[in-house]
Coordinates of C-alpha atoms in Angstrom, one line a residue:
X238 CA 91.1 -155.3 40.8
X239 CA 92.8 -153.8 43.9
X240 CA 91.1 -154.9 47.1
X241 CA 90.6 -153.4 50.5
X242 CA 88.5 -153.2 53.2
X243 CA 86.5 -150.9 51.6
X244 CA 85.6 -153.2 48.5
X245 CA 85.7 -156.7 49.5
X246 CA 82.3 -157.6 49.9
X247 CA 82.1 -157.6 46.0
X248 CA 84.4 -160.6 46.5
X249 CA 82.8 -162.7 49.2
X250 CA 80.6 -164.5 47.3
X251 CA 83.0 -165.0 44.2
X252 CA 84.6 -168.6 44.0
X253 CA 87.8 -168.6 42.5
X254 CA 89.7 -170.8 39.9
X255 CA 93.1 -170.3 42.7
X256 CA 93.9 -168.1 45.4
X257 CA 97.8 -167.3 45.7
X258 CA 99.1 -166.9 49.0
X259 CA 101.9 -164.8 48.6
X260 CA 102.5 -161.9 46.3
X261 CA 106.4 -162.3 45.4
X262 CA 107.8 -163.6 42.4
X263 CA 106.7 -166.9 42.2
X264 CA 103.1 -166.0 43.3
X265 CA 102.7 -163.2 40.7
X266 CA 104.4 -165.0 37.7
X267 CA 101.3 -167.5 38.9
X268 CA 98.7 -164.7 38.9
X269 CA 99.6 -163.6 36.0
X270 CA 99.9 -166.6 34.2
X271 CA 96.3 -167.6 35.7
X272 CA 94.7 -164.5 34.9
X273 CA 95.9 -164.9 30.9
X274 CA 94.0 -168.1 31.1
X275 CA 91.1 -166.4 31.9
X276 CA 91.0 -167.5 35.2
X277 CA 89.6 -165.9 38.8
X278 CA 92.4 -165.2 40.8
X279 CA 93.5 -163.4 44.3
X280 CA 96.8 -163.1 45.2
X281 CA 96.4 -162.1 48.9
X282 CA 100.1 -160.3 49.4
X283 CA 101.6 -159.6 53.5
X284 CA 104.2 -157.5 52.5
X285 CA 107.9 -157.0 53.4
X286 CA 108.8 -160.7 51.8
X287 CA 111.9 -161.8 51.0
X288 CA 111.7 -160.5 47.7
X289 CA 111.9 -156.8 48.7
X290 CA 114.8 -157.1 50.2
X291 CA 116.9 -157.7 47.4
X292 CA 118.6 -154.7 46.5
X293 CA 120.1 -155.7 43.1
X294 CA 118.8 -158.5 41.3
X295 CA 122.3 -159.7 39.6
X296 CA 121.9 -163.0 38.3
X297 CA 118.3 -163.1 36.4
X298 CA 117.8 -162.6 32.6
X299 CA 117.0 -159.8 30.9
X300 CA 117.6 -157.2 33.6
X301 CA 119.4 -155.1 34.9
X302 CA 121.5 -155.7 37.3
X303 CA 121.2 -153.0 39.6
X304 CA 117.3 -153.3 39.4
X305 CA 115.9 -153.8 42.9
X306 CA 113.5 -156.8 43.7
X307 CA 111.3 -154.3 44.8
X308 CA 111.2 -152.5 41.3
X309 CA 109.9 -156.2 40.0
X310 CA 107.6 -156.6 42.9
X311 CA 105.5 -153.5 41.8
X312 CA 105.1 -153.7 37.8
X313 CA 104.2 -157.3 38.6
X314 CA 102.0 -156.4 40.6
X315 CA 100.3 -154.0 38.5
X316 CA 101.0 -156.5 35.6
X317 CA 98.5 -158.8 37.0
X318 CA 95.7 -156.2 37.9
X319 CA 95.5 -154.7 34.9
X320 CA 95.3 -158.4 33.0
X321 CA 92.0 -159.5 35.8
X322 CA 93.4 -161.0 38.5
X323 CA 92.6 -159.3 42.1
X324 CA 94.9 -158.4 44.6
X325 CA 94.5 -157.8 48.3
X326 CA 97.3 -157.1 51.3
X327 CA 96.3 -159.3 54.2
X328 CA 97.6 -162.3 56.1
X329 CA 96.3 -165.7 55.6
X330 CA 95.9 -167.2 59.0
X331 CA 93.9 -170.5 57.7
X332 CA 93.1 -172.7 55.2
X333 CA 90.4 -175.0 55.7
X334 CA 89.5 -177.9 52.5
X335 CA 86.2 -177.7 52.1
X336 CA 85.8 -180.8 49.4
X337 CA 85.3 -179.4 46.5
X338 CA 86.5 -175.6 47.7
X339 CA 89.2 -174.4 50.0
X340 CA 88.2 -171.7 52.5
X341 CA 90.7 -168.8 53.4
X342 CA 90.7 -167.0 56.3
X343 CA 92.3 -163.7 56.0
X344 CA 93.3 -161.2 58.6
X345 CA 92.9 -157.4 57.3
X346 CA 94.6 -154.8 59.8
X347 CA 96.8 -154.6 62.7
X348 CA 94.6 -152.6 64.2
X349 CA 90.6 -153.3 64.2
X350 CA 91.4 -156.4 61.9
X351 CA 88.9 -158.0 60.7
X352 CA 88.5 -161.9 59.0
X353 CA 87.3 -162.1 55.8
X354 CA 86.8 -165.4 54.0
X355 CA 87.6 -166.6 50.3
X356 CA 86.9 -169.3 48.4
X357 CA 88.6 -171.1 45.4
X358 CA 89.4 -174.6 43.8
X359 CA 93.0 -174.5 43.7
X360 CA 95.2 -172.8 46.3
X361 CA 98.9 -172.0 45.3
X362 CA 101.4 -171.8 48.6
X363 CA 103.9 -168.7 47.2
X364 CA 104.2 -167.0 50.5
X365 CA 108.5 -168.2 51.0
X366 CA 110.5 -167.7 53.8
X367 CA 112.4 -165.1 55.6
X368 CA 115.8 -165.2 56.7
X369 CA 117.0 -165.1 60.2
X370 CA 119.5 -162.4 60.9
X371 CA 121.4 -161.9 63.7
X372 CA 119.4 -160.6 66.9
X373 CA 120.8 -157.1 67.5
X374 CA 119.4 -154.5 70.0
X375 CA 119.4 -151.6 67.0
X376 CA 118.1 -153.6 64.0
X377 CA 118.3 -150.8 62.2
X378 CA 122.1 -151.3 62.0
X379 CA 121.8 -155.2 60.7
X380 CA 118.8 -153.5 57.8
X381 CA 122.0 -151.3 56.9
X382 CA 123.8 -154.1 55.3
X383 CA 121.9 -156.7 54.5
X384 CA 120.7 -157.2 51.1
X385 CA 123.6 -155.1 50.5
X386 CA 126.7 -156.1 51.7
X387 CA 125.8 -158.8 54.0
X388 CA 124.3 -161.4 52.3
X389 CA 121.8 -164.5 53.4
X390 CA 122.5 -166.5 50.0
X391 CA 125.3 -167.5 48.2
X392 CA 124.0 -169.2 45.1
X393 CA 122.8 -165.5 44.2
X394 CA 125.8 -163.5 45.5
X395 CA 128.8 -165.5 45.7
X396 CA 130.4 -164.0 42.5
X397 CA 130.0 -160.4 45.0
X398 CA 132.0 -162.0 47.8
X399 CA 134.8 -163.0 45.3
X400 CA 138.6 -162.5 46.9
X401 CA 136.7 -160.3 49.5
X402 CA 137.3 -160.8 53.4
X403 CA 134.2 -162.3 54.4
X404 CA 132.7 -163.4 57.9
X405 CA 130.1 -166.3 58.4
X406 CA 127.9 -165.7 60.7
X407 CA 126.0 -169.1 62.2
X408 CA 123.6 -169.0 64.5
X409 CA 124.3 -173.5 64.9
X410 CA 127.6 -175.5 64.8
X411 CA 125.9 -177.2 61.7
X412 CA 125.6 -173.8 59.4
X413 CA 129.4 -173.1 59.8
X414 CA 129.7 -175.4 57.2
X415 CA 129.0 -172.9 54.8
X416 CA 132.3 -171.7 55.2
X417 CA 133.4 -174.4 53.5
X418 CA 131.7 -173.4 50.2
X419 CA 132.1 -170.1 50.2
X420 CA 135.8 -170.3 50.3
X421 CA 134.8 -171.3 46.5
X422 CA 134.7 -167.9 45.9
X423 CA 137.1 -166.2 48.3
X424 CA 139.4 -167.8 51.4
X425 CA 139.4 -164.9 53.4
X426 CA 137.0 -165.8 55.6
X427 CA 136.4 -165.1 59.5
X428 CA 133.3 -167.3 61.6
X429 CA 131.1 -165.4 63.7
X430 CA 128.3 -167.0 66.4
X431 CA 127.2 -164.1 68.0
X432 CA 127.4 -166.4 71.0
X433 CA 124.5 -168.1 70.0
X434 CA 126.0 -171.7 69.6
X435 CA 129.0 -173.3 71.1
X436 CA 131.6 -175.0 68.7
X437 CA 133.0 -178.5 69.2
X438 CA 137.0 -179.3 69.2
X439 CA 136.7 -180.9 66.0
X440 CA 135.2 -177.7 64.0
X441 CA 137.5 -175.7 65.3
X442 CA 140.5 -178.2 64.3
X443 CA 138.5 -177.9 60.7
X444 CA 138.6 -173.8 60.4
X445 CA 142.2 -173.9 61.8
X446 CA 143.1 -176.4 59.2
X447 CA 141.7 -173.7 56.8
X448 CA 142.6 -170.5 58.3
X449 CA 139.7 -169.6 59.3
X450 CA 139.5 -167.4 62.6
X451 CA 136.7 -168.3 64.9
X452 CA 134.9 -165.6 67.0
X453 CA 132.3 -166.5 69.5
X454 CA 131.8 -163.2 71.3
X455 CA 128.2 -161.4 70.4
X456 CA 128.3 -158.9 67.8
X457 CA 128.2 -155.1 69.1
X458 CA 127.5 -153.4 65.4
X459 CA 128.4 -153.8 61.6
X460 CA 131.0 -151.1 60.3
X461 CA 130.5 -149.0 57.1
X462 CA 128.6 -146.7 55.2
X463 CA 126.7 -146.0 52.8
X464 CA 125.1 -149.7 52.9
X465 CA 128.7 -150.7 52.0
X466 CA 130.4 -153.1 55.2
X467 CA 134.1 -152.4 56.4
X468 CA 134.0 -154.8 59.6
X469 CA 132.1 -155.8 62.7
X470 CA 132.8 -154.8 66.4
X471 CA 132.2 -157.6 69.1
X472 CA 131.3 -157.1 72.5
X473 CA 134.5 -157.9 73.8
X474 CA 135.5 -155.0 72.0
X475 CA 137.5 -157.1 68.9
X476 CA 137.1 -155.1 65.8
X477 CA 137.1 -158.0 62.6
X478 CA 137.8 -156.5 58.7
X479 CA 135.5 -157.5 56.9
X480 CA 133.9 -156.1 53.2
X481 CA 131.1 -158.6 53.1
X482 CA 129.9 -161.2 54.8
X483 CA 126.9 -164.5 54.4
X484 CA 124.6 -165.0 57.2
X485 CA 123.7 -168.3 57.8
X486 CA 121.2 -168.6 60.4
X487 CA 118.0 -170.3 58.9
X488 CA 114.9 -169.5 57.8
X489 CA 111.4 -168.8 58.8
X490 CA 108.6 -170.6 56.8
X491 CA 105.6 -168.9 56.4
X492 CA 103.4 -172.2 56.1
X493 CA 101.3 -172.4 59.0
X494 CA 98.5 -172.1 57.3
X495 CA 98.9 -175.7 55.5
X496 CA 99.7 -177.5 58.7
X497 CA 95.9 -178.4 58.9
X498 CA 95.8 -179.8 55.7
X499 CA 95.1 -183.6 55.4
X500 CA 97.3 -185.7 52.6
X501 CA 100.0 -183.2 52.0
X502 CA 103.8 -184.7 51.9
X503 CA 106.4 -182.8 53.7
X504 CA 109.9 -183.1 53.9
X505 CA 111.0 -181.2 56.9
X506 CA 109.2 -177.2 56.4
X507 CA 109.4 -177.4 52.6
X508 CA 106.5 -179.3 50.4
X509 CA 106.9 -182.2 48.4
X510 CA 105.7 -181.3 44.4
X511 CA 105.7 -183.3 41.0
X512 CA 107.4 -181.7 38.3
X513 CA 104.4 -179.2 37.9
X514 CA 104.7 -177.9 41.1
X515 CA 101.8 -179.8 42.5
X516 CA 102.1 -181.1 45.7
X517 CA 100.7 -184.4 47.3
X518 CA 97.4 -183.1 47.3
X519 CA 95.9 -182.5 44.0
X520 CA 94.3 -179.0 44.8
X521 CA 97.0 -178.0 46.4
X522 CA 100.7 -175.9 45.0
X523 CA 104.0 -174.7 46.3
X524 CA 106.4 -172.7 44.6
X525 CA 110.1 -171.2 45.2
X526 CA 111.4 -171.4 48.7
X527 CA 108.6 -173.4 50.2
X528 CA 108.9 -176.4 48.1
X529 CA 112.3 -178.6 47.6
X530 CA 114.9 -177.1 45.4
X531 CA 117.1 -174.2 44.9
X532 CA 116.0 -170.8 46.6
X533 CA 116.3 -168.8 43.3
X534 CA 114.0 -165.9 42.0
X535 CA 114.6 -167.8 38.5
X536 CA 112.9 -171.0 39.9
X537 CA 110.6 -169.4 41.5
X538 CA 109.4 -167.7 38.6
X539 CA 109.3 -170.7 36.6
X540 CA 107.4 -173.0 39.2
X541 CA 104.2 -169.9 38.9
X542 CA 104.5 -170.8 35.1
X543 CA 104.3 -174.3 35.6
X544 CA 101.3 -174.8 38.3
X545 CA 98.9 -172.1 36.3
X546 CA 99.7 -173.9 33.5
X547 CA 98.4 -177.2 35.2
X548 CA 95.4 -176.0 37.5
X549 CA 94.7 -174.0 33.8
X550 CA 95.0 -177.7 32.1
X551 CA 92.6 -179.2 34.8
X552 CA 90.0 -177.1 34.2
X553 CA 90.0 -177.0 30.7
X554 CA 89.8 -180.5 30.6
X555 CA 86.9 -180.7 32.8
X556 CA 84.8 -177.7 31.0
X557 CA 82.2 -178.1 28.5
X558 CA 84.3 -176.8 25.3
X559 CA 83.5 -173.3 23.7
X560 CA 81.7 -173.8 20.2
X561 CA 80.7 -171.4 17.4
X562 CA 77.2 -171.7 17.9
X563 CA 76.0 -169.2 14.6
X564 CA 78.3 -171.7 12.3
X565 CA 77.3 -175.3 13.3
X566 CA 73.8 -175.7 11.4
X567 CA 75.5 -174.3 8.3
X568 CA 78.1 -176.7 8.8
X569 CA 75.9 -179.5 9.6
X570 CA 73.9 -178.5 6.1
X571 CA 76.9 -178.3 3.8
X572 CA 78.2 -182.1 4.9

């Protein structure tokens, strides 16, 4: 069922089986999964995650490769609706454990919000990260590229950067490193700061040893058109080539909402699991980017499989189990 605030006081009183916070891939391959089990879910979705900004999803089985994450997003969506599980767009500011129940405190609206509160026996953490890009006074110019040309991973679009001139963009010494793997797939590389760091003799011995032009000077605007890069102007008025290009700036981790949670493991902002995707406390489940592991739609995917699949197994195993009533005197008689 599609929630609002104009229906959820059917829901207030319901106690689910799991609430999923976070309505991207991992979250709804969870929902879905659940709600196959026969289980009450929410998925309580933000919008505008990481997810949707992929405009081709290249490197996943079975589709397309031109399909958008967006595309996914919504048949998933509806996927899980129409199978029972509920759905509502709101931000979970806090999650209190209750014992035997956790409490979730959701905000509805930017504008007149109001707080609702949910209840379930398993919460599933799906709500990811977002990438940093680089801080520019028309945004609108950096949304032009990225997810298109300008990239924020290169597990998923390496192969697209292959023999390409690329820049690196690193917001800390530390993440010009990554210039060191992506010459994997092409050497043509230039390192951008945006003036946000300062870089230490011995890096820049390390990208001169490799060719790799350093520019420290803010970026003015990205070239191009048609979502499709062709370089990058600085404000010192340089003008770099460039057909593509991986930001590496960091993330942001939407997981505030587990910081007042007692027992949990952490290791840094990501969540300890088991192989089940079941973290330190037993109620409690991460998947994709907020756990430890690769950052891949495919694992994220496959992490909503595996912790319905156990919170399912849980409460199977504690449930009475479902007999056919009408055949067990006849039974009974014939032995």
């Amino acid at each position: 069922m599609k929630l609002s605030s104009k229906n959820i006081e059917t829901r207030l009183d319901t106690v689910y089986d799991a609430i999923v916070v976070g309505g991207g891939m991992g979250g709804l391959s969870a929902a879905i999964y659940l709600a196959r089990y026969g289980l009450k879910c929410l998925i309580v979705e933000k919008g505008k995650g990481r997810s949707l900004w992929m405009q081709d999803l290249r490197n996943y089985v079975g589709l397309d490769p031109e399909t958008p994450g967006r595309d996914i997003l919504n048949h998933s969506t509806k996927q899980a609706i129409e199978w029972g599980a509920d759905h509502l767009r709101g931000y979970v500011e806090e999650v209190t454990d209750e014992g035997e129940t956790f409490a979730v405190r959701v905000k509805l609206g930017k504008k007149d919000s109001t707080y609702p509160i949910f209840r379930s026996k398993y919460l599933i953490a799906a709500s990811g990260v977002i990438d940093k890009l680089p801080p520019l006074d028309n945004m609108q110019n950096v949304y032009d590229y990225a997810g298109y040309t300008l990239h924020v991973c290169m597990i998923c679009d390496g192969f697209d950067m292959w023999d390409q001139k690329a820049v690196v963009i690193a917001g800390t010494e530390g993440q010009i490193g990554a210039a060191f793997v992506l010459n994997w797939f092409t050497p043509y590389i230039s390192v951008l700061t945006h003036g946000l760091c300062e870089v230490g003799d011995e890096m820049k011995q390390k990208l001169a040893d490799h060719g790799y032009p350093l520019y420290e000077a803010p970026i003015a605007k990205f070239h191009g058109e048609n979502h499709k890069m062709s370089g990058i102007e600085l404000t010192d008025g340089t003008l770099i080539e460039a057909t593509t290009g991986l930001i590496n700036m960091g993330s942001i981790y939407h997981n505030h909402y587990l910081k007042n949670i007692e027992g949990l493991e952490w290791n840094g902002e990501n969540l300890v699991t088991n192989d089940m995707a079941q973290t330190s406390h037993d109620r409690i489940f991460a998947l994709g980017d907020l756990k430890q592991g690769l950052n891949q739609v495919s694992i994220a995917v496959a992490d909503g499989t595996l912790a319905a699949t156990q919170i399912w197994r849980n409460i199977r195993r504690a449930s009475e189990p479902r007999k056919w009533d009408e055949n067990i005197a006849q039974v009974t008689t014939s032995v």
